[in-house]
Amino acid sequence: MTKKRSINKQKQERGDFSGISQKFSKSIYDTSKGQLRMEVLKRDLAPLLASEPCLVLDVGAGLGQVNQWFQQKGFKVVHSDLSSEMVEEAELRHKAQGLDQQCQYISSSLTDLVNQQPFTQYDIILCHAVLEWLPDTELAIQQLASLLKPGGRLSLMFYNHHAKLFANAIYGNFDYIERGLKVKKTVRLSPENPAVPEQVESWLKNEGLAVTQKTGVRCFHDYLRNIEHQQRFDELLALEMKYNQMSPYRELGRYQHWIIEKPNCQEE
């Protein structure tokens, strides 16, 4: 492996998408799956957006499409991403919309945020599609819990191990499942560390956090045998919104989106 490829692989393994921000935007947001994700998040986050403006941290914020909703409502936002390129492009996007006065932009890892001085806690934390890129999911949850104020709320979206296994069974990728969902060659923008929801919930409970709402994201989209049906967006979105908070469909979501609260008073 060349030095350049080795560096790129290391960046991917920690969720740094420097140098491919345009590809990231095109592959994630300019597709039916990305549009579904945004619509579901907008629906789920509506109660938080309707609350009194407060301090919001967006971890792994990327190009800032989600935290701009909070800026538009008068919230103060800390936009954090490991990729300085992503941070710069997000700031430019927000400036074009007249929103950057509401936002602080920093290039930082989750660990850096925990170690920053002075230490800051936040009323709302957004952490979407980040856990699956980190080497230690349990540690990441501990760090998120420490950054959340008592009484605060965490919007956590993560890549679902069960959905990845189920999808690959449908595709007939039995050898891949037998290898524990491990690929021989890393593919950028394809996370290889999906989280087991039951494990995530257990780790959250250990930190004194309570899951108050669960939603599946892309409960049907990724399982369509005829991919042309993915373009029937309005119908697919209606189906998603009707069933994605209902078991067993929500558990099949490629991603899980949970709203989590930290009690005001921790039990001894």
Tab-separated table of C-alpha atoms in Angstrom:
chain	number	residue	atom	x	y	z
A	1	MET	CA	0.000	0.000	0.000
A	2	THR	CA	1.394	3.421	-0.949
A	3	LYS	CA	1.907	6.099	1.667
A	4	LYS	CA	-0.905	8.219	0.168
A	5	ARG	CA	-3.378	5.331	0.188
A	6	SER	CA	-2.356	4.455	3.739
A	7	ILE	CA	-3.025	8.013	4.902
A	8	ASN	CA	-6.409	8.066	3.136
A	9	LYS	CA	-7.361	4.764	4.763
A	10	GLN	CA	-6.425	6.100	8.202
A	11	LYS	CA	-8.532	9.205	7.575
A	12	GLN	CA	-11.523	7.108	6.572
A	13	GLU	CA	-11.212	4.882	9.606
A	14	ARG	CA	-11.643	7.907	11.865
A	15	GLY	CA	-14.320	9.558	9.725
A	16	ASP	CA	-12.218	12.284	8.112
A	17	PHE	CA	-13.521	13.005	4.588
A	18	SER	CA	-11.037	15.715	3.642
A	19	GLY	CA	-10.499	15.866	-0.104
A	20	ILE	CA	-13.813	14.245	-1.009
A	21	SER	CA	-16.391	16.696	0.338
A	22	GLN	CA	-18.043	17.143	-3.063
A	23	LYS	CA	-18.196	13.389	-3.582
A	24	PHE	CA	-19.602	13.055	-0.065
A	25	SER	CA	-22.347	15.566	-0.795
A	26	LYS	CA	-23.242	13.962	-4.126
A	27	SER	CA	-23.187	10.391	-2.787
A	28	ILE	CA	-25.077	11.079	0.426
A	29	TYR	CA	-27.375	14.065	0.012
A	30	ASP	CA	-28.083	14.239	-3.726
A	31	THR	CA	-29.795	10.853	-3.753
A	32	SER	CA	-33.171	9.436	-2.766
A	33	LYS	CA	-31.629	7.802	0.310
A	34	GLY	CA	-30.144	11.114	1.421
A	35	GLN	CA	-33.387	12.978	0.821
A	36	LEU	CA	-35.289	10.386	2.857
A	37	ARG	CA	-32.813	10.774	5.704
A	38	MET	CA	-33.259	14.546	5.747
A	39	GLU	CA	-37.053	14.374	5.697
A	40	VAL	CA	-37.118	11.868	8.561
A	41	LEU	CA	-34.676	13.940	10.613
A	42	LYS	CA	-36.703	17.097	10.021
A	43	ARG	CA	-39.852	15.344	11.275
A	44	ASP	CA	-38.098	13.839	14.320
A	45	LEU	CA	-36.290	17.055	15.269
A	46	ALA	CA	-39.377	19.278	14.991
A	47	PRO	CA	-40.003	19.313	18.790
A	48	LEU	CA	-36.394	20.330	19.465
A	49	LEU	CA	-36.574	23.031	16.788
A	50	ALA	CA	-39.745	24.361	18.449
A	51	SER	CA	-38.079	24.622	21.869
A	52	GLU	CA	-36.511	27.728	23.400
A	53	PRO	CA	-33.269	28.589	21.565
A	54	CYS	CA	-30.227	27.249	23.402
A	55	LEU	CA	-26.699	25.961	22.778
A	56	VAL	CA	-26.363	23.166	20.207
A	57	LEU	CA	-23.333	21.006	19.406
A	58	ASP	CA	-23.243	19.206	16.064
A	59	VAL	CA	-20.608	16.432	16.145
A	60	GLY	CA	-19.405	15.264	12.738
A	61	ALA	CA	-21.525	18.027	11.268
A	62	GLY	CA	-20.257	17.640	7.713
A	63	LEU	CA	-21.660	20.333	5.447
A	64	GLY	CA	-24.086	21.589	8.105
A	65	GLN	CA	-27.394	20.780	6.417
A	66	VAL	CA	-29.056	19.799	9.696
A	67	ASN	CA	-27.672	22.387	12.091
A	68	GLN	CA	-28.731	25.169	9.718
A	69	TRP	CA	-32.334	24.385	10.732
A	70	PHE	CA	-31.391	25.288	14.294
A	71	GLN	CA	-29.562	28.430	13.217
A	72	GLN	CA	-32.661	29.555	11.330
A	73	LYS	CA	-34.627	29.263	14.585
A	74	GLY	CA	-32.154	31.380	16.562
A	75	PHE	CA	-30.171	28.615	18.269
A	76	LYS	CA	-26.448	29.111	18.807
A	77	VAL	CA	-24.564	26.241	17.154
A	78	VAL	CA	-21.083	24.794	17.461
A	79	HIS	CA	-20.362	23.076	14.146
A	80	SER	CA	-17.625	20.483	14.642
A	81	ASP	CA	-16.114	18.096	12.138
A	82	LEU	CA	-12.788	16.286	11.870
A	83	SER	CA	-12.404	17.464	8.259
A	84	SER	CA	-11.300	21.102	8.063
A	85	GLU	CA	-12.408	21.086	4.419
A	86	MET	CA	-15.953	20.138	5.443
A	87	VAL	CA	-15.966	22.853	8.104
A	88	GLU	CA	-14.830	25.510	5.618
A	89	GLU	CA	-17.437	24.488	3.045
A	90	ALA	CA	-20.179	24.460	5.684
A	91	GLU	CA	-19.251	27.980	6.763
A	92	LEU	CA	-19.416	29.172	3.153
A	93	ARG	CA	-22.835	27.540	2.705
A	94	HIS	CA	-24.154	29.137	5.872
A	95	LYS	CA	-22.731	32.559	4.992
A	96	ALA	CA	-24.559	32.415	1.669
A	97	GLN	CA	-27.770	31.961	3.670
A	98	GLY	CA	-26.928	34.687	6.182
A	99	LEU	CA	-26.651	32.198	9.034
A	100	ASP	CA	-22.991	32.132	10.047
A	101	GLN	CA	-23.447	34.692	12.851
A	102	GLN	CA	-25.267	31.994	14.817
A	103	CYS	CA	-22.478	29.453	14.478
A	104	GLN	CA	-18.947	28.674	15.677
A	105	TYR	CA	-16.939	26.461	13.322
A	106	ILE	CA	-14.235	24.150	14.620
A	107	SER	CA	-12.243	21.274	13.169
A	108	SER	CA	-12.191	18.781	15.998
A	109	SER	CA	-12.626	15.149	16.973
A	110	LEU	CA	-15.076	14.053	19.641
A	111	THR	CA	-12.151	13.421	21.983
A	112	ASP	CA	-10.859	16.944	21.360
A	113	LEU	CA	-14.255	18.357	22.340
A	114	VAL	CA	-14.172	16.472	25.631
A	115	ASN	CA	-10.634	17.662	26.374
A	116	GLN	CA	-11.152	21.303	25.389
A	117	GLN	CA	-10.618	24.016	27.970
A	118	PRO	CA	-12.810	25.452	29.263
A	119	PHE	CA	-14.984	22.339	29.195
A	120	THR	CA	-18.444	23.084	27.770
A	121	GLN	CA	-21.699	21.180	28.071
A	122	TYR	CA	-24.544	21.576	25.605
A	123	ASP	CA	-28.348	21.679	25.797
A	124	ILE	CA	-28.732	19.755	22.523
A	125	ILE	CA	-26.206	17.502	20.800
A	126	LEU	CA	-26.588	16.268	17.229
A	127	CYS	CA	-24.513	13.206	16.351
A	128	HIS	CA	-25.595	11.736	13.030
A	129	ALA	CA	-23.787	8.946	11.152
A	130	VAL	CA	-20.641	9.273	13.255
A	131	LEU	CA	-20.499	6.239	15.566
A	132	GLU	CA	-19.966	3.795	12.693
A	133	TRP	CA	-16.717	5.540	11.757
A	134	LEU	CA	-15.193	5.466	15.245
A	135	PRO	CA	-13.052	2.609	16.599
A	136	ASP	CA	-14.668	2.566	20.071
A	137	THR	CA	-18.438	3.079	20.101
A	138	GLU	CA	-18.786	2.684	23.855
A	139	LEU	CA	-16.169	5.373	24.508
A	140	ALA	CA	-17.903	7.702	22.043
A	141	ILE	CA	-21.185	7.322	23.939
A	142	GLN	CA	-19.416	8.067	27.221
A	143	GLN	CA	-17.938	11.197	25.667
A	144	LEU	CA	-21.295	12.347	24.270
A	145	ALA	CA	-22.890	11.821	27.680
A	146	SER	CA	-20.230	13.963	29.351
A	147	LEU	CA	-20.807	16.797	26.855
A	148	LEU	CA	-24.585	16.815	27.426
A	149	LYS	CA	-26.048	19.083	30.103
A	150	PRO	CA	-28.383	17.567	32.709
A	151	GLY	CA	-31.832	17.942	31.195
A	152	GLY	CA	-30.274	18.049	27.726
A	153	ARG	CA	-31.198	15.993	24.675
A	154	LEU	CA	-29.096	13.997	22.259
A	155	SER	CA	-30.138	13.283	18.663
A	156	LEU	CA	-28.202	10.129	17.790
A	157	MET	CA	-28.288	8.439	14.390
A	158	PHE	CA	-26.152	5.383	13.716
A	159	TYR	CA	-25.652	2.659	11.116
A	160	ASN	CA	-27.655	-0.417	12.111
A	161	HIS	CA	-25.799	-3.746	12.255
A	162	HIS	CA	-29.014	-5.786	12.008
A	163	ALA	CA	-30.179	-3.946	8.887
A	164	LYS	CA	-26.797	-4.391	7.218
A	165	LEU	CA	-26.871	-8.139	7.875
A	166	PHE	CA	-30.485	-8.440	6.670
A	167	ALA	CA	-29.830	-6.473	3.472
A	168	ASN	CA	-26.815	-8.590	2.608
A	169	ALA	CA	-28.825	-11.763	3.170
A	170	ILE	CA	-31.401	-10.459	0.675
A	171	TYR	CA	-28.612	-9.682	-1.803
A	172	GLY	CA	-27.238	-13.204	-1.380
A	173	ASN	CA	-23.932	-12.083	0.126
A	174	PHE	CA	-23.708	-15.114	2.391
A	175	ASP	CA	-19.896	-15.284	2.415
A	176	TYR	CA	-19.748	-11.653	3.523
A	177	ILE	CA	-22.111	-12.403	6.410
A	178	GLU	CA	-20.025	-15.461	7.321
A	179	ARG	CA	-16.956	-13.182	7.539
A	180	GLY	CA	-18.766	-11.074	10.130
A	181	LEU	CA	-19.633	-8.321	7.596
A	182	LYS	CA	-15.929	-7.618	7.066
A	183	VAL	CA	-14.797	-6.590	3.591
A	184	LYS	CA	-11.480	-7.545	2.011
A	185	LYS	CA	-11.034	-4.055	0.548
A	186	THR	CA	-12.182	-0.855	2.241
A	187	VAL	CA	-14.625	1.267	0.251
A	188	ARG	CA	-14.735	4.969	1.077
A	189	LEU	CA	-18.112	6.332	2.189
A	190	SER	CA	-19.159	2.814	3.188
A	191	PRO	CA	-18.953	2.485	6.991
A	192	GLU	CA	-17.695	-0.858	8.198
A	193	ASN	CA	-18.457	-0.546	11.917
A	194	PRO	CA	-22.267	-0.714	12.213
A	195	ALA	CA	-23.597	-0.588	15.757
A	196	VAL	CA	-25.818	-3.192	17.417
A	197	PRO	CA	-28.837	-1.230	18.731
A	198	GLU	CA	-29.250	-3.337	21.880
A	199	GLN	CA	-25.616	-2.713	22.752
A	200	VAL	CA	-25.940	1.019	22.107
A	201	GLU	CA	-28.994	1.207	24.364
A	202	SER	CA	-27.154	-0.665	27.100
A	203	TRP	CA	-24.210	1.748	26.914
A	204	LEU	CA	-26.578	4.728	27.019
A	205	LYS	CA	-28.289	3.298	30.104
A	206	ASN	CA	-24.899	2.866	31.785
A	207	GLU	CA	-24.375	6.632	31.335
A	208	GLY	CA	-27.752	7.426	32.877
A	209	LEU	CA	-29.302	8.391	29.538
A	210	ALA	CA	-32.833	7.435	28.503
A	211	VAL	CA	-34.054	6.808	24.952
A	212	THR	CA	-37.384	8.602	24.556
A	213	GLN	CA	-38.022	8.043	20.842
A	214	LYS	CA	-36.824	5.515	18.258
A	215	THR	CA	-37.102	5.825	14.484
A	216	GLY	CA	-35.841	3.673	11.641
A	217	VAL	CA	-34.331	5.518	8.672
A	218	ARG	CA	-34.726	3.847	5.251
A	219	CYS	CA	-36.868	0.962	6.479
A	220	PHE	CA	-37.950	0.036	2.930
A	221	HIS	CA	-35.805	1.988	0.452
A	222	ASP	CA	-32.718	-0.223	0.562
A	223	TYR	CA	-34.632	-3.486	0.226
A	224	LEU	CA	-36.419	-2.687	-3.028
A	225	ARG	CA	-35.531	-5.300	-5.635
A	226	ASN	CA	-36.323	-2.930	-8.470
A	227	ILE	CA	-34.145	0.113	-7.749
A	228	GLU	CA	-36.267	2.186	-10.132
A	229	HIS	CA	-38.899	2.138	-7.386
A	230	GLN	CA	-36.519	4.236	-5.281
A	231	GLN	CA	-37.408	7.128	-7.584
A	232	ARG	CA	-41.083	6.958	-6.555
A	233	PHE	CA	-40.011	9.303	-3.795
A	234	ASP	CA	-43.324	10.722	-2.570
A	235	GLU	CA	-44.865	7.278	-2.197
A	236	LEU	CA	-41.752	5.904	-0.535
A	237	LEU	CA	-41.551	8.843	1.860
A	238	ALA	CA	-45.203	8.427	2.857
A	239	LEU	CA	-44.599	4.722	3.535
A	240	GLU	CA	-41.491	5.541	5.558
A	241	MET	CA	-43.217	8.173	7.679
A	242	LYS	CA	-46.174	5.906	8.384
A	243	TYR	CA	-44.225	2.875	9.589
A	244	ASN	CA	-40.712	3.930	10.625
A	245	GLN	CA	-41.560	4.396	14.294
A	246	MET	CA	-43.520	1.148	14.403
A	247	SER	CA	-42.025	-2.243	15.252
A	248	PRO	CA	-40.892	-4.415	13.458
A	249	TYR	CA	-40.315	-1.978	10.561
A	250	ARG	CA	-38.238	0.563	12.477
A	251	GLU	CA	-35.744	-2.147	13.466
A	252	LEU	CA	-35.101	-2.741	9.752
A	253	GLY	CA	-34.051	0.860	9.136
A	254	ARG	CA	-30.551	1.059	7.650
A	255	TYR	CA	-29.971	3.751	10.257
A	256	GLN	CA	-31.501	4.179	13.670
A	257	HIS	CA	-32.383	7.682	14.857
A	258	TRP	CA	-32.962	8.026	18.579
A	259	ILE	CA	-33.884	11.005	20.752
A	260	ILE	CA	-32.172	10.627	24.122
A	261	GLU	CA	-32.501	12.603	27.350
A	262	LYS	CA	-30.167	13.173	30.255
A	263	PRO	CA	-32.111	13.496	33.547
A	264	ASN	CA	-31.712	16.692	35.520
A	265	CYS	CA	-30.839	14.748	38.652
A	266	GLN	CA	-28.631	11.686	38.351
A	267	GLU	CA	-29.512	8.849	40.689
A	268	GLU	CA	-26.887	7.992	43.256
